[in-house]
Amino acid sequence: MTVIKAYSKDSHPGCVHLIISRYAVLFLFLIFFAGIEKLYSQDLPQYDEISVFLEIPGIGGGEINSLIKGEELYLPVTDLFDFLKIRNIPSTGLETVSGFFVNPEATYVIDRIKNQIVYQNNTFTLEAGDLIRTETSLYLKSVYFGKVFGLECKFNFRALSVNITSRLELPLIREMKQEEMRRNIARLKGDVQADTTIGRTYPLFRFGMADWAVTSEQEINGKSDTRLNLALGSMIAGGEATASLYYNSTDPFTEKQQYYLWRYVNNDFAPLRQVLAGKIRTNAIASIYNPVVGIQLTNTPTTYRRSFGSYTLSDKTEPGWIVELYVNNVLVDYIKADASGFFSFQVPLVYGDSNVKLKFFGPWGEERIREQNITIPYNFLPEKTLEYTFSAGIVEDSSASRFSRAS
């Protein structure tokens, strides 16, 4: 016997509604968790953001933010290039980064939309995911810094450090070398500060030295020839006395063939630095074929002048650029141009030919060079300098002529 139970519409109405409600809650619960799982699968990042230690041989390093995806390293383009002093200009939405690498002519563009890098008219196509943009920066897989720019990146996953090397001289390395040269500018200019100066003495008499030579030639059934040379040097009355005597057996001994001179020098006394007595050099315009015995007064120093003076060199360049001054390939001075690009130097002038070179360095490794040659004749005197020479004596000719000359 089969028993069938039936319920009318009015009997137990809450049972049907309860069953439907339970199914509705279960359905909504499944939809909610499915949406949450889908949401998490979309927003969960596929990389880890972490700081790594950046090492550059010869410079040092520091920490830099990076992304690690698996075991691959992604470095921020703008932060890395700013650290290396490489020109970079990111776009507003961080879709592109452009600039030049070391040389202003070596331009580049890193494009995330086209997923490529254009460097020196060469295009490098990237794989999907090689460029990652975050809210603050654009990250590039480290292997491309070596392939495109020659910045070899060796990543140590355990130490969380990356070592960067380059065959090119990076602007940061060049800037450090220039700063070291500028710190040693006094040494490069040859400025030496002596702690003790030993002054010259002026003894009444002190014998110096004597050089002599005797030459004798004998011919069989012929003439004989004997020559004698004697040179003496000493200090007399604080001055230098030199004498040279010559004798030849075939010629009579004459005073005209002998040489003697006494010279007193004091370069610290500007009005009269030299006094000469004996056989003097007249530097006359007319031809004089006989020696002149007399006295000569002059304020010309015995030392050679090397510095002629200086002149002001003023010019303009880009604002904030560093300008170095080289004279004959020696760093003399450096200065930073002001906000309008103006700079000025006091250029030292030396006798002879001088090569004046200006080197301009920009903040991103730009470099420009300007050169010019300056020639200073040796007979030019520095500004506000007066030299005189007065000579007077007797010419050793047959009439004992008198001679005088002032210049």
XYZ file of C-alpha atoms in Angstrom, residues 20-355:
336
model
C 13.869 28.706 -1.348
C 15.587 31.085 1.067
C 18.244 28.521 1.905
C 19.055 27.974 -1.794
C 19.182 31.752 -2.399
C 21.621 32.312 0.462
C 23.832 29.475 -0.754
C 23.782 30.883 -4.295
C 24.687 34.381 -3.158
C 27.422 32.978 -0.921
C 29.027 31.139 -3.874
C 28.793 34.238 -6.091
C 30.441 36.388 -3.383
C 33.423 34.092 -2.882
C 33.839 33.608 -6.604
C 33.972 37.401 -7.041
C 36.493 37.744 -4.218
C 38.732 35.054 -5.745
C 38.505 36.711 -9.145
C 39.276 40.118 -7.619
C 42.352 38.803 -5.797
C 43.574 37.000 -8.893
C 43.445 40.291 -10.825
C 45.005 42.651 -8.208
C 47.645 40.366 -6.721
C 51.045 41.705 -7.959
C 53.374 39.254 -9.700
C 56.537 40.889 -8.313
C 58.062 41.897 -4.986
C 59.228 45.464 -4.343
C 62.436 45.471 -2.320
C 65.598 47.544 -1.791
C 68.899 46.207 -3.161
C 72.428 47.489 -2.646
C 73.886 49.100 -5.768
C 77.682 48.672 -6.145
C 79.862 50.539 -8.693
C 83.614 49.722 -8.689
C 85.780 52.700 -7.805
C 82.834 54.783 -6.597
C 80.942 52.936 -3.909
C 77.207 52.552 -3.876
C 73.959 52.806 -2.000
C 70.487 51.331 -1.705
C 68.007 51.589 -4.552
C 64.407 50.409 -4.874
C 63.893 47.515 -7.275
C 61.426 44.821 -8.306
C 62.099 41.091 -8.159
C 59.992 38.809 -10.328
C 60.978 35.223 -9.746
C 64.741 35.597 -9.749
C 64.839 38.410 -12.304
C 65.808 41.933 -11.196
C 64.086 45.090 -12.436
C 65.769 48.457 -11.816
C 64.121 51.912 -11.896
C 65.319 53.798 -14.965
C 65.096 57.340 -13.596
C 66.597 56.561 -10.167
C 69.524 54.616 -11.622
C 70.281 57.231 -14.288
C 70.034 60.050 -11.752
C 72.584 58.259 -9.581
C 74.950 57.817 -12.544
C 74.443 61.460 -13.687
C 72.867 60.361 -16.982
C 70.367 62.708 -18.573
C 66.780 61.373 -18.377
C 63.360 63.001 -18.776
C 60.334 60.886 -17.782
C 56.961 61.626 -19.342
C 53.984 62.694 -17.246
C 52.420 59.243 -17.090
C 55.769 57.414 -16.885
C 55.054 55.842 -20.257
C 58.412 56.953 -21.720
C 61.843 58.021 -20.498
C 64.096 59.937 -22.903
C 67.484 61.656 -22.793
C 71.073 60.964 -23.874
C 73.684 58.519 -22.625
C 77.108 60.136 -21.794
C 77.320 61.852 -25.210
C 74.625 64.426 -26.111
C 74.457 62.860 -29.579
C 73.722 59.387 -28.150
C 69.980 59.894 -27.567
C 67.600 57.203 -26.333
C 63.868 56.653 -25.745
C 62.459 53.910 -23.507
C 58.827 53.428 -24.576
C 56.476 51.263 -22.506
C 53.517 51.602 -24.907
C 55.504 50.362 -27.916
C 57.513 48.039 -25.630
C 60.823 49.035 -27.184
C 64.035 51.007 -26.638
C 65.462 53.297 -29.338
C 69.146 54.104 -28.756
C 71.435 55.776 -31.334
C 68.924 55.023 -34.122
C 68.875 51.322 -33.142
C 65.607 49.756 -32.012
C 65.548 47.042 -29.351
C 62.242 45.177 -29.097
C 61.321 44.050 -25.588
C 59.344 41.014 -24.464
C 56.055 41.338 -22.657
C 56.655 42.159 -19.010
C 60.213 43.501 -19.473
C 58.940 46.971 -18.572
C 56.871 47.436 -15.415
C 55.274 50.744 -14.482
C 54.352 51.554 -10.911
C 52.903 54.691 -9.380
C 56.362 56.171 -8.832
C 58.714 54.814 -11.496
C 59.278 52.802 -14.634
C 61.259 49.583 -14.110
C 63.337 47.803 -16.758
C 64.712 44.270 -16.594
C 68.372 44.572 -15.580
C 69.691 42.497 -18.478
C 68.681 45.242 -20.951
C 70.892 47.837 -19.257
C 73.838 45.757 -20.414
C 72.501 44.864 -23.859
C 71.516 48.420 -24.789
C 73.707 50.786 -22.745
C 76.680 48.623 -21.821
C 75.852 48.752 -18.094
C 76.537 45.149 -17.095
C 74.432 44.245 -14.052
C 75.439 41.234 -11.940
C 72.676 40.459 -9.452
C 73.374 38.455 -6.292
C 70.011 37.116 -5.143
C 71.247 35.930 -1.742
C 72.979 39.198 -0.846
C 70.335 41.335 -2.571
C 73.057 43.375 -4.276
C 73.759 44.323 -7.867
C 77.207 45.165 -9.270
C 77.272 47.552 -12.256
C 80.284 47.906 -14.563
C 80.721 49.855 -17.778
C 83.385 50.110 -20.473
C 82.558 53.798 -20.895
C 83.610 56.535 -18.484
C 80.350 57.359 -16.768
C 79.607 61.009 -15.915
C 79.672 60.167 -12.191
C 83.206 58.713 -12.435
C 84.382 61.655 -14.549
C 82.931 64.114 -12.052
C 84.746 62.431 -9.151
C 88.072 62.545 -11.032
C 87.596 66.227 -11.797
C 86.827 67.024 -8.167
C 90.017 65.235 -7.120
C 92.038 67.271 -9.641
C 90.470 70.494 -8.432
C 91.350 69.666 -4.839
C 94.986 69.265 -5.931
C 95.017 72.452 -8.005
C 97.707 74.094 -5.832
C 100.005 71.118 -6.352
C 99.347 71.070 -10.090
C 100.227 74.765 -10.356
C 103.568 74.087 -8.684
C 102.978 76.373 -5.706
C 105.531 75.360 -3.074
C 105.650 76.920 0.375
C 109.191 76.758 1.763
C 109.502 76.634 5.539
C 113.076 77.991 5.521
C 114.860 80.296 3.076
C 118.657 80.387 3.112
C 119.808 83.852 2.119
C 122.860 84.651 0.028
C 126.103 85.711 1.732
C 128.527 88.389 0.500
C 132.051 87.491 1.711
C 134.931 89.942 1.357
C 137.091 87.317 -0.327
C 136.694 83.649 -1.064
C 138.601 81.728 -3.672
C 136.434 79.636 -5.912
C 138.112 77.497 -8.534
C 140.766 77.445 -11.246
C 140.728 75.661 -14.597
C 143.901 75.398 -16.621
C 145.069 73.778 -19.818
C 148.514 73.547 -21.484
C 148.927 72.486 -25.094
C 152.312 72.117 -26.760
C 153.054 71.054 -30.340
C 156.535 70.305 -31.643
C 157.455 69.717 -35.275
C 160.710 68.123 -36.444
C 162.727 70.743 -38.273
C 159.751 73.078 -37.860
C 158.037 75.539 -35.518
C 156.960 74.818 -31.984
C 153.649 76.046 -30.542
C 152.698 76.283 -26.886
C 149.313 77.528 -25.624
C 148.235 78.230 -22.084
C 144.664 78.805 -20.822
C 143.867 79.779 -17.238
C 140.384 80.547 -15.850
C 139.872 81.815 -12.287
C 136.755 82.341 -10.231
C 136.358 83.856 -6.783
C 134.308 86.170 -4.579
C 135.746 89.661 -4.027
C 133.957 92.366 -2.013
C 130.709 90.424 -2.200
C 130.802 90.203 -5.995
C 131.668 87.493 -8.493
C 135.117 87.901 -10.030
C 136.072 85.889 -13.101
C 139.235 86.083 -15.175
C 140.357 84.213 -18.267
C 143.992 84.460 -19.382
C 145.343 83.224 -22.690
C 148.943 82.895 -23.855
C 150.301 81.687 -27.197
C 154.045 81.400 -27.802
C 153.639 82.459 -31.419
C 151.872 85.739 -30.552
C 152.856 88.480 -28.145
C 150.928 88.588 -24.836
C 148.387 91.407 -25.134
C 145.774 92.659 -22.739
C 143.116 92.689 -25.493
C 143.106 88.870 -25.580
C 142.366 88.613 -21.872
C 138.989 88.725 -20.154
C 138.123 89.829 -16.629
C 134.892 90.976 -15.001
C 133.612 91.733 -11.515
C 129.842 91.588 -11.014
C 127.852 92.446 -7.915
C 124.243 91.170 -7.879
C 121.411 91.871 -5.458
C 118.048 90.982 -7.012
C 116.201 92.127 -3.887
C 117.284 95.758 -4.400
C 114.960 96.916 -7.196
C 116.592 100.332 -7.992
C 120.008 98.802 -8.776
C 120.304 95.032 -9.073
C 123.627 94.659 -10.911
C 126.980 96.469 -10.980
C 129.571 95.240 -13.505
C 133.186 96.387 -13.843
C 135.789 95.128 -16.286
C 135.285 94.063 -19.859
C 131.589 94.673 -20.325
C 129.123 93.769 -23.047
C 127.735 96.951 -24.498
C 124.984 95.606 -26.815
C 125.745 98.606 -29.010
C 123.937 99.212 -32.281
C 127.141 100.232 -34.079
C 129.897 97.694 -34.769
C 132.705 97.782 -32.217
C 135.544 95.381 -32.999
C 137.540 95.945 -29.808
C 136.742 95.176 -26.183
C 135.337 97.898 -23.929
C 136.742 98.276 -20.410
C 134.370 100.136 -18.145
C 131.417 99.928 -15.779
C 127.776 98.998 -16.297
C 124.762 99.685 -14.067
C 121.349 98.052 -14.505
C 118.244 97.076 -12.580
C 117.646 93.977 -14.738
C 117.461 90.851 -12.557
C 119.706 87.880 -13.235
C 116.745 85.490 -13.046
C 114.648 84.693 -16.108
C 111.146 86.083 -16.154
C 108.510 83.453 -16.693
C 105.313 85.302 -15.847
C 104.267 88.270 -17.947
C 101.148 89.061 -15.943
C 97.495 88.182 -16.316
C 94.397 89.284 -18.139
C 90.683 88.923 -17.450
C 88.839 86.334 -19.542
C 85.054 86.693 -19.384
C 82.477 84.758 -21.365
C 79.097 83.022 -21.174
C 78.017 79.391 -21.189
C 75.043 77.386 -19.938
C 73.811 78.308 -16.411
C 75.300 76.189 -13.639
C 77.989 74.569 -15.801
C 81.507 74.010 -14.420
C 84.287 75.742 -16.410
C 87.931 74.660 -16.068
C 90.887 76.776 -17.197
C 93.980 75.022 -18.555
C 97.232 76.802 -19.490
C 99.644 74.583 -21.432
C 97.567 71.527 -20.431
C 97.885 72.321 -16.705
C 94.730 72.949 -14.673
C 95.017 76.496 -13.321
C 91.550 77.348 -12.028
C 87.885 76.396 -12.221
C 84.601 78.169 -11.595
C 80.856 77.543 -11.725
C 78.843 79.750 -14.076
C 76.123 81.826 -12.422
C 72.397 81.709 -13.129
C 72.875 83.694 -16.354
C 75.840 81.546 -17.510
C 78.457 84.266 -16.904
C 81.980 83.358 -15.732
C 85.331 85.155 -15.433
C 88.985 84.095 -15.001
C 92.296 85.797 -14.334
C 94.442 84.027 -16.932
C 98.192 83.953 -16.105
C 100.415 84.824 -19.058
C 103.891 83.373 -19.515
C 106.584 84.239 -22.032
C 106.587 82.349 -25.295
C 103.654 80.410 -26.697
C 100.797 79.486 -24.354
C 97.833 77.264 -25.091
